[in-house]
Coordinates of C-alpha atoms in Angstrom, one line a residue:
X1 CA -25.0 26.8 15.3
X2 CA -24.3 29.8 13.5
X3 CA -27.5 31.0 12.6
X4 CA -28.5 30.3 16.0
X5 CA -25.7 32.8 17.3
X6 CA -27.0 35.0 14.9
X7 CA -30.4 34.4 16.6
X8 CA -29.4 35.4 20.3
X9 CA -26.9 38.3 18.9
X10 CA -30.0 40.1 17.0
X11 CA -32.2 40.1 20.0
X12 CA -29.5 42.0 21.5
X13 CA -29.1 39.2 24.5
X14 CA -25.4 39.9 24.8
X15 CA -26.5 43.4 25.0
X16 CA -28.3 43.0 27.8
X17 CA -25.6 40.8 30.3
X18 CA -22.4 42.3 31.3
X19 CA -20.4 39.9 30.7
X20 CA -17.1 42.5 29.9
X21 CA -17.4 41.4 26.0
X22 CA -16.7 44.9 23.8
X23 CA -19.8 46.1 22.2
X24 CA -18.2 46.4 18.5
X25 CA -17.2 42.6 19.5
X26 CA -21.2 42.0 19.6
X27 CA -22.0 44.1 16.7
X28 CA -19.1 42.6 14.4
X29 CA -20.8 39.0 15.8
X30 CA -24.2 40.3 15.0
X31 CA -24.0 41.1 11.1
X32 CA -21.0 38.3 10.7
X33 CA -22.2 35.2 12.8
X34 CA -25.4 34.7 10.5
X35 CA -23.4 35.6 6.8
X36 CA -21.3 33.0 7.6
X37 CA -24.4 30.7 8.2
X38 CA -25.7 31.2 4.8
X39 CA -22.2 30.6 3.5
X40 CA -22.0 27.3 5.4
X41 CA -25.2 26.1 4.3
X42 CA -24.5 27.3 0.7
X43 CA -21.3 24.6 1.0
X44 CA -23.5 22.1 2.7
X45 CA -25.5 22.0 -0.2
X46 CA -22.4 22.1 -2.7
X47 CA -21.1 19.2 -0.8
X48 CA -24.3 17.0 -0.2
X49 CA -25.5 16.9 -3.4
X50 CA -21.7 16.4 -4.8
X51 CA -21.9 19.3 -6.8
X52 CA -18.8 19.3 -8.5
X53 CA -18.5 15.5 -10.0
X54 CA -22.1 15.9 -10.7
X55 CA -23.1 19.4 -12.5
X56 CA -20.1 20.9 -13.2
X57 CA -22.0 23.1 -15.1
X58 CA -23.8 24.6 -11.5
X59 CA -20.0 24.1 -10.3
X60 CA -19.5 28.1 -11.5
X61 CA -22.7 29.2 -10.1
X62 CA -22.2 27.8 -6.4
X63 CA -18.6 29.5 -7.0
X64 CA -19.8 32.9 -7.5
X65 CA -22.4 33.0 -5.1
X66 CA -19.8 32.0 -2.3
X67 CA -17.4 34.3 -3.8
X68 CA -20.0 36.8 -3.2
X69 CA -21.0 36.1 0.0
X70 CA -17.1 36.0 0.7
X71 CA -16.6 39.7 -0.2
X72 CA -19.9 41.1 1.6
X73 CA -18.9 39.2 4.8
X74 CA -15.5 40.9 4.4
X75 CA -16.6 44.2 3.7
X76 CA -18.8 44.3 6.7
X77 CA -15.9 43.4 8.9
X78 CA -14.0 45.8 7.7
X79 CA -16.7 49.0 7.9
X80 CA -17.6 47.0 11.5
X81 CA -13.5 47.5 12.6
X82 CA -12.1 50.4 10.5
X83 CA -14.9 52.5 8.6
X84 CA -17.9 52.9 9.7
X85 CA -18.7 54.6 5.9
X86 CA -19.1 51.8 4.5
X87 CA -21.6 50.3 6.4
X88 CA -24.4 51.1 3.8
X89 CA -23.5 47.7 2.2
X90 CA -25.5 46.0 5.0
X91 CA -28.1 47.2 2.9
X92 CA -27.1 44.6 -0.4
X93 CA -26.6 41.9 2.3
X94 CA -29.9 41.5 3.7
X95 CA -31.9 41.7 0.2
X96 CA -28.5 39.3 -1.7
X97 CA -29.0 36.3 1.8
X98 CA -33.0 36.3 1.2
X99 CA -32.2 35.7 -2.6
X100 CA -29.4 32.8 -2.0
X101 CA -32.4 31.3 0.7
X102 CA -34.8 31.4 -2.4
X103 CA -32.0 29.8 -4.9
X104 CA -31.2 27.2 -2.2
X105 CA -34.7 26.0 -2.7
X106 CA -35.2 26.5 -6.2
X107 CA -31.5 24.3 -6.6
X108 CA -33.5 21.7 -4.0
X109 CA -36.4 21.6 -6.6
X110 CA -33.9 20.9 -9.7
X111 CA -32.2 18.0 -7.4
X112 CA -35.5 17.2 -6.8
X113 CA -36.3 16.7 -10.6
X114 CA -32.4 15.0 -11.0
X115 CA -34.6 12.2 -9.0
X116 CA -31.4 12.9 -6.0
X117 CA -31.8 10.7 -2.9
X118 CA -32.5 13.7 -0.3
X119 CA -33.6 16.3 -2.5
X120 CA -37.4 16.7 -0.9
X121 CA -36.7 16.4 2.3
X122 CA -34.1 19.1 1.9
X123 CA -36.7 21.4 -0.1
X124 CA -39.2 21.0 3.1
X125 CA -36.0 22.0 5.3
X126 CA -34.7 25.5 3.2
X127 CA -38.6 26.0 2.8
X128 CA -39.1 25.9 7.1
X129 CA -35.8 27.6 7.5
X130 CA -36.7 30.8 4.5
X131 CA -40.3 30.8 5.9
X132 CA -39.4 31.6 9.3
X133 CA -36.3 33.7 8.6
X134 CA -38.3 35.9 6.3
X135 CA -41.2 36.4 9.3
X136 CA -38.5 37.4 11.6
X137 CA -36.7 39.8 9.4
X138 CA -40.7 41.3 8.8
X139 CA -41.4 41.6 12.5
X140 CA -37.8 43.5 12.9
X141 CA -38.7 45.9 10.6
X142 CA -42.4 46.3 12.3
X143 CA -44.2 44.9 9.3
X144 CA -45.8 42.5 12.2
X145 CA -47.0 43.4 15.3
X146 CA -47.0 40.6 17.6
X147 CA -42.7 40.6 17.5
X148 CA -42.5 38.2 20.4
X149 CA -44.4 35.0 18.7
X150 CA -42.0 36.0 15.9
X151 CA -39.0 36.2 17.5
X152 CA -39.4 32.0 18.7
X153 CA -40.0 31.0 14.6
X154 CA -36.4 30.9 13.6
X155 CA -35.5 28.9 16.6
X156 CA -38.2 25.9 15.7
X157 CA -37.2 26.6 11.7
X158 CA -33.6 26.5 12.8
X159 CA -34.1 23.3 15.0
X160 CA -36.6 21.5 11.9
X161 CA -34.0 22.4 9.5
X162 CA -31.1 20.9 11.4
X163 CA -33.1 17.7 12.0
X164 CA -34.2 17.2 8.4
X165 CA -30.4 17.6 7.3
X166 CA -29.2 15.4 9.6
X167 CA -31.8 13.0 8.2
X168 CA -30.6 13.4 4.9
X169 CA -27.2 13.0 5.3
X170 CA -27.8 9.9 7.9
X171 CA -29.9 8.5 4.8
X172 CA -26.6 9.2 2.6
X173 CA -24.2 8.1 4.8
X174 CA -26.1 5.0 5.1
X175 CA -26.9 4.0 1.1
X176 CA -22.9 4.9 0.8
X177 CA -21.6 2.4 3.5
X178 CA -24.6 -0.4 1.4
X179 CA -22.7 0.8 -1.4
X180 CA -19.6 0.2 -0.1
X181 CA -20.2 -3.1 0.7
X182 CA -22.0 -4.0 -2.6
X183 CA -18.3 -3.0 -3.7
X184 CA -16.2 -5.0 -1.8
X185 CA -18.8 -7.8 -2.9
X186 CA -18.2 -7.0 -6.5
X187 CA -14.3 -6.7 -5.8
X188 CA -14.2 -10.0 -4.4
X189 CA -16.2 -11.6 -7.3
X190 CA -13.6 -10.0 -9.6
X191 CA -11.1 -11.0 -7.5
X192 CA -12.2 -14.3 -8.8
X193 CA -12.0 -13.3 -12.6
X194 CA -8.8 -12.0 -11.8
X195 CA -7.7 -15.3 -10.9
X196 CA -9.0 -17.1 -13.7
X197 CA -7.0 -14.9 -15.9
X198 CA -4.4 -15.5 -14.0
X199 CA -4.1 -18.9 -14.4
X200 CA -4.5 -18.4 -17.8
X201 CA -2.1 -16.6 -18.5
X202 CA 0.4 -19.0 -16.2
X203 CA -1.1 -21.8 -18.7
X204 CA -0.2 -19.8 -21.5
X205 CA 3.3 -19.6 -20.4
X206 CA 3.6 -23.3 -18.9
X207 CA 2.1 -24.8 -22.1
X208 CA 4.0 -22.8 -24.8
X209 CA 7.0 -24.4 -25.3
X210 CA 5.4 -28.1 -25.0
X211 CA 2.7 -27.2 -28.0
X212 CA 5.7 -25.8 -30.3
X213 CA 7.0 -29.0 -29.7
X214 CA 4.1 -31.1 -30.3
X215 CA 3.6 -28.7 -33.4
X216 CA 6.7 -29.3 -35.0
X217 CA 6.5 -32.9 -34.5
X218 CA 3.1 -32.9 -36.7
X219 CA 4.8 -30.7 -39.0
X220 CA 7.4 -33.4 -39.3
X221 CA 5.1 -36.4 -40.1
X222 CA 3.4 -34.3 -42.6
X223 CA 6.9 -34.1 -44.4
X224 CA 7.7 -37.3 -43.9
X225 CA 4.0 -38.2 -45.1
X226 CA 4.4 -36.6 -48.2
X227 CA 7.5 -36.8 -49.4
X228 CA 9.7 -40.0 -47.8
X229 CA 6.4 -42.3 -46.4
X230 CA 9.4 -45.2 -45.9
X231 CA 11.2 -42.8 -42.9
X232 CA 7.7 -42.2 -41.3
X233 CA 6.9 -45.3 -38.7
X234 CA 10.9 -45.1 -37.5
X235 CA 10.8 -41.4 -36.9
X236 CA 7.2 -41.5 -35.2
X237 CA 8.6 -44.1 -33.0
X238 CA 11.9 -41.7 -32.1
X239 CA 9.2 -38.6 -31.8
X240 CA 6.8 -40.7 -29.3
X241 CA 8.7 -40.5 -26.1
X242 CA 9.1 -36.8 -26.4
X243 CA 5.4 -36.6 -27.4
X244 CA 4.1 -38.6 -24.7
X245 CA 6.7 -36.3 -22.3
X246 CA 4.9 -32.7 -23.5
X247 CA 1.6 -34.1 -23.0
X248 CA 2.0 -35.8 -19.4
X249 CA 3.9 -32.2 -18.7
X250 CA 0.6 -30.4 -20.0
X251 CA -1.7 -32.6 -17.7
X252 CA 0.3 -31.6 -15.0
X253 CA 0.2 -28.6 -15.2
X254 CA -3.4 -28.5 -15.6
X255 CA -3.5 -30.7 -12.4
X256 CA -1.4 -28.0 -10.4
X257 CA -3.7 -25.4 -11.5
X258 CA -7.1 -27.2 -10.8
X259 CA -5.6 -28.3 -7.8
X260 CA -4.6 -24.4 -6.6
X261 CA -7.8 -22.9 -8.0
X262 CA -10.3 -25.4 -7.1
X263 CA -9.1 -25.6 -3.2
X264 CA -12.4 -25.0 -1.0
X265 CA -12.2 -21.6 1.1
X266 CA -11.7 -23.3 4.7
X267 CA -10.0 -23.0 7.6
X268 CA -7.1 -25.8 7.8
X269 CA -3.4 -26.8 8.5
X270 CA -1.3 -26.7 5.7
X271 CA 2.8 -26.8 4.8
X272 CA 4.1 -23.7 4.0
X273 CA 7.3 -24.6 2.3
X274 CA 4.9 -27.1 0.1
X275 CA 2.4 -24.2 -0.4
X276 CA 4.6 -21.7 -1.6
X277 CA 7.0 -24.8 -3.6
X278 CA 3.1 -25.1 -5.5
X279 CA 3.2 -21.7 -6.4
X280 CA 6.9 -21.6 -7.8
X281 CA 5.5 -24.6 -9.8
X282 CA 2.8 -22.3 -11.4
X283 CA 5.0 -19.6 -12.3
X284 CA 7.7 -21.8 -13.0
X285 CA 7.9 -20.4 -16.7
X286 CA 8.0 -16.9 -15.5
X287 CA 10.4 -17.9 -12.8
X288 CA 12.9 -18.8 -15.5
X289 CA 12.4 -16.3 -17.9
X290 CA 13.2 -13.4 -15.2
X291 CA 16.0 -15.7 -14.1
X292 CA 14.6 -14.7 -10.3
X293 CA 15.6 -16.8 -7.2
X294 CA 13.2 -17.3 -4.8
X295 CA 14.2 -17.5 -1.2
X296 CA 12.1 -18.6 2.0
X297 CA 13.1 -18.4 5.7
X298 CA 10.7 -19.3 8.7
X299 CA 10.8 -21.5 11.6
X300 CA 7.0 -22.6 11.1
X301 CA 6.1 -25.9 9.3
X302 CA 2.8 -25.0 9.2
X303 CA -0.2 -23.0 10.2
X304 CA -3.8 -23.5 10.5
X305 CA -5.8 -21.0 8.7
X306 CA -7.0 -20.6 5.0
X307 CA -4.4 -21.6 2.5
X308 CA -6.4 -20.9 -0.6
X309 CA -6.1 -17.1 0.4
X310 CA -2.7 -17.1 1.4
X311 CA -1.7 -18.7 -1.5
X312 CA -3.2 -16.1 -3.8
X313 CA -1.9 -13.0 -1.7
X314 CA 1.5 -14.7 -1.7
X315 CA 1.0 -15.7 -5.5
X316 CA 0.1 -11.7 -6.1
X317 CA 3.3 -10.3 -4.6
X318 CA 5.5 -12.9 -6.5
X319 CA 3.6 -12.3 -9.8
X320 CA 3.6 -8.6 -9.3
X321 CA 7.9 -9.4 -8.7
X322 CA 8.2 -11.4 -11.9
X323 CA 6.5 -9.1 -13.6
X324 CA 8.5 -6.3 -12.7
X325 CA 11.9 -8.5 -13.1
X326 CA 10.7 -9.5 -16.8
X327 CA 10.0 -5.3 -17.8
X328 CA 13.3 -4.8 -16.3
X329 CA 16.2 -7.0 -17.1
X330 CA 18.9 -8.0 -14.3
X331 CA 21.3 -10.6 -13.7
X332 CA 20.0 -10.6 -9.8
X333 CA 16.6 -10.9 -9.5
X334 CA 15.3 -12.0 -5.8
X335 CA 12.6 -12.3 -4.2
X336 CA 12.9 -13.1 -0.1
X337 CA 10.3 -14.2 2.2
X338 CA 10.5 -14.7 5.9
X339 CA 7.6 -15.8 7.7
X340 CA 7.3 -15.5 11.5
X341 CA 5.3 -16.0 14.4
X342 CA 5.2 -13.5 17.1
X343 CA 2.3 -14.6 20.1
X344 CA -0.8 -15.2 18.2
X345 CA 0.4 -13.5 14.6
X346 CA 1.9 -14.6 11.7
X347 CA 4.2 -12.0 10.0
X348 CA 5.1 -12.0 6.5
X349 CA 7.6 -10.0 4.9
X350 CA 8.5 -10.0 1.9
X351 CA 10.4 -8.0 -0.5
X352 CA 11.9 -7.7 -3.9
X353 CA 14.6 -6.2 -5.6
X354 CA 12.9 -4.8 -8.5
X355 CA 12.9 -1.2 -8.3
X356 CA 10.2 -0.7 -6.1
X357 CA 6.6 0.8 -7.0
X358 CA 7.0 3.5 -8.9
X359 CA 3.6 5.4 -8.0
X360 CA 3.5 8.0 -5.6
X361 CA 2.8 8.0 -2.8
X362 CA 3.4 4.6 -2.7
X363 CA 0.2 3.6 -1.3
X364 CA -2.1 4.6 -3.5
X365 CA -0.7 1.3 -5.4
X366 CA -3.5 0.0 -3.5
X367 CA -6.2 1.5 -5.2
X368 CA -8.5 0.4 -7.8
X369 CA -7.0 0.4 -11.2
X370 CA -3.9 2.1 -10.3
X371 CA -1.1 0.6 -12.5
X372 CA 2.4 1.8 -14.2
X373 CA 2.3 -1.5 -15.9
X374 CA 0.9 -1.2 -19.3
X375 CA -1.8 -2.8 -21.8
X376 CA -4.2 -5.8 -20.4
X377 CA -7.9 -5.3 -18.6
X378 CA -6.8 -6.7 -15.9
X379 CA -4.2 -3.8 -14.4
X380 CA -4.5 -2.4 -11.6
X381 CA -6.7 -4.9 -9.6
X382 CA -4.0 -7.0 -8.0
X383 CA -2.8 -5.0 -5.5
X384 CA -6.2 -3.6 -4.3
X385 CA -7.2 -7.4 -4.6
X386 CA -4.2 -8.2 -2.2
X387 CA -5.5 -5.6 0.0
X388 CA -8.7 -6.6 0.4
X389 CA -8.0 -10.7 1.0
X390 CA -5.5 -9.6 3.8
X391 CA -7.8 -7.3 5.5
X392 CA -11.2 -8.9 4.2
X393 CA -10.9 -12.5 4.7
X394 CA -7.8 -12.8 7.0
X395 CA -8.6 -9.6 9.1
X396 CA -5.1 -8.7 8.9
X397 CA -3.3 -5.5 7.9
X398 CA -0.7 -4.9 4.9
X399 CA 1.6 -2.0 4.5
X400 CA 4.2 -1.2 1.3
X401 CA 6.6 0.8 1.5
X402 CA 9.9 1.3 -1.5
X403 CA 13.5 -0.2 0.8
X404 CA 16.5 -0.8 -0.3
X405 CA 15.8 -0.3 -4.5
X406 CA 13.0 -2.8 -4.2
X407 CA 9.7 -3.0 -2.6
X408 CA 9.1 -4.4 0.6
X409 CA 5.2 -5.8 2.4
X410 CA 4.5 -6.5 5.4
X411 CA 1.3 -8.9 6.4
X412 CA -0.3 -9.6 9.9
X413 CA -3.0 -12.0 10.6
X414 CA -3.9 -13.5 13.7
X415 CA -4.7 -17.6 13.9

């Protein structure tokens, strides 16, 4: 656009209709309206080719030559408006823009050889664009003769150029959005890890106590076996109960667990006082250990929808809680959640009194690997993971926001 301006500026067209616009107007849009071309183009291709996460090193370089082209744009403004003296330094600025063209290809031909998805289609579009410009600028100066077939080149390199970026960047913006969702893929196969760990770790915790026991028990007979082999059948006989009690704990547990993690992805009625009750049961051990109470309100006795992923975003935000409670001892740890319906929604809220999420602002708790928690490979993920089952597989919305020294979601979904 602005190199088209340029275009209809040079050939004096504004010159010619009297259309009540001051001539030093035109002539300050004449040398200014094409600078800032170059200098737009010079970003384009700072931007496109990511520039500054890729070659830092050509980061300083792309600097410099916009700072350049900075200063020379103002200078001209200035001798245009208030000094006419200085005016000579249109002289630099024709001779420095031909020069950034020619870099602006050469830095095509190194993306070019950095194998960059674009790179030779955007060669073939500075190399129309510097072709043309540079017969233009020769049939100004009379180094041409036929000035009239020369004049309508910049408008067809203009118009190539323009359509080859556009190509470009449409072929960009395309592999980023495949990218994307080669991402949210990935993030929901991790999403899966993540859960395995999970229960894992909720095993780890559930099974502790009834393995010490079992331990010292075997410690015990082995004293017992060694040292007073009389005492051993009577105390085995006291010790069975409690045995037999540790392991029938431990098989439920792993019952629970195969029962929430093996639950097919499907679309069904389910409780949700007996859903969430199944996921106080897994994080029982943690439950007690942060002393928390755990409160539910709602007028619903069930929903139809997919319980498996309700579960785990509810399981999240109550880990996440415990977690929280556990780093940060108190004697009133709560955790409310109300559940409502409101016409074809189900609104969850849910909040905590555990300090709130200490990350500001306090959405960007939502992305990847963003954590204050500390240590494991896991942090970070279950939060973005939360994210993405509300809006991914329910198609409903979460916000987070820090209320009342706690943090406080809310979750829509429609059923």
């Amino acid at each position: 656009l602005l190199i088209g301006s340029y275009l209809i500026l040079s050939n004096g067209i504004l010159y010619q209709l009297d259309i009540g616009v001051n001539l030093e107007l035109i002539t300050l849009l004449t040398w200014v309206v094409g600078d800032t071309g170059i200098l737009f183009l010079i970003i384009f291709s700072y931007v496109f080719f990511e520039v500054r996460k890729k070659y830092k090193k050509l980061k300083t370089f792309f600097y410099g030559v916009m700072a350049i082209n900075g200063t020379l744009i103002s200078i001209v403004i200035f001798a245009v408006l208030f000094d006419n003296s200085l005016f000579y330094i249109t002289k630099i600025t024709q001779p420095f823009y031909k020069s950034t063209l020619v870099l602006i290809i050469l830095f095509g031909i190194y993306m070019y050889m950095k194998k960059e998805a674009g790179a030779k289609v955007y060669i073939a579009g500075q190399g129309i664009l510097l072709t043309s410009t540079v017969l233009y600028l020769l049939g100004l100066s009379g180094s041409i003769e036929d000035r009239k077939i020369v004049s309508y080149l910049p408008f067809f390199g203009i118009l190539i150029d323009i359509s080859l970026l556009t190509l470009i960047q449409y072929e960009k913006t395309k592999k980023e959005i495949e990218d994307l969702k080669k991402n949210k893929e990935l993030l929901l196969e991790q999403s899966r890890f993540y859960s395995i760990g999970q229960a894992i770790g909720h095993i780890t915790h559930q099974w502790k106590q009834p393995l010490t026991n079992i331990g010292t028990s075997i410690t015990l007979f082995e004293a017992i076996l060694h040292h007073k082999t009389d005492e051993l059948i009577p105390t085995v006989k006291s010790k069975l109960p409690s045995l037999n009690s540790d392991i029938a704990f431990m098989k439920n547990t792993m019952d629970e667990f195969s029962e929430f993690y093996g639950k097919d992805i499907e679309k069904k009625e389910f409780f949700l006082k007996e859903t969430i009750n199944n996921i106080k049961k897994i994080l029982s051990s943690k439950v007690t250990l942060s002393k928390a109470q755990i409160d539910l309100k709602t007028d619903l006795e069930k929903i139809y929808g997919y319980e498996h992923i309700f579960s785990n975003i509810v399981l999240i935000m109550i880990n996440n809680s415990l977690d929280e409670f556990i780093s940060s001892p108190n004697s009133n740890n709560k955790i409310s959640i109300f559940i409502e319906k409101k016409n074809s929604e189900i609104i969850l809220h849910y909040r905590d009194n555990g300090g709130g999420i200490k990350i500001s602002p306090v959405e960007k708790a939502f992305e990847y690997f963003v954590s204050t928690k500390k240590g494991g490979s896991n942090q970070g993920m279950g939060l973005p993971i939360l994210k993405m089952l509300v809006e991914e597989k329910l198609k409903g919305s979460i916000t987070v926001e820090n209320r009342d020294r706690g943090v406080f979601f809310q979750i829509l979904f429609s059923i």
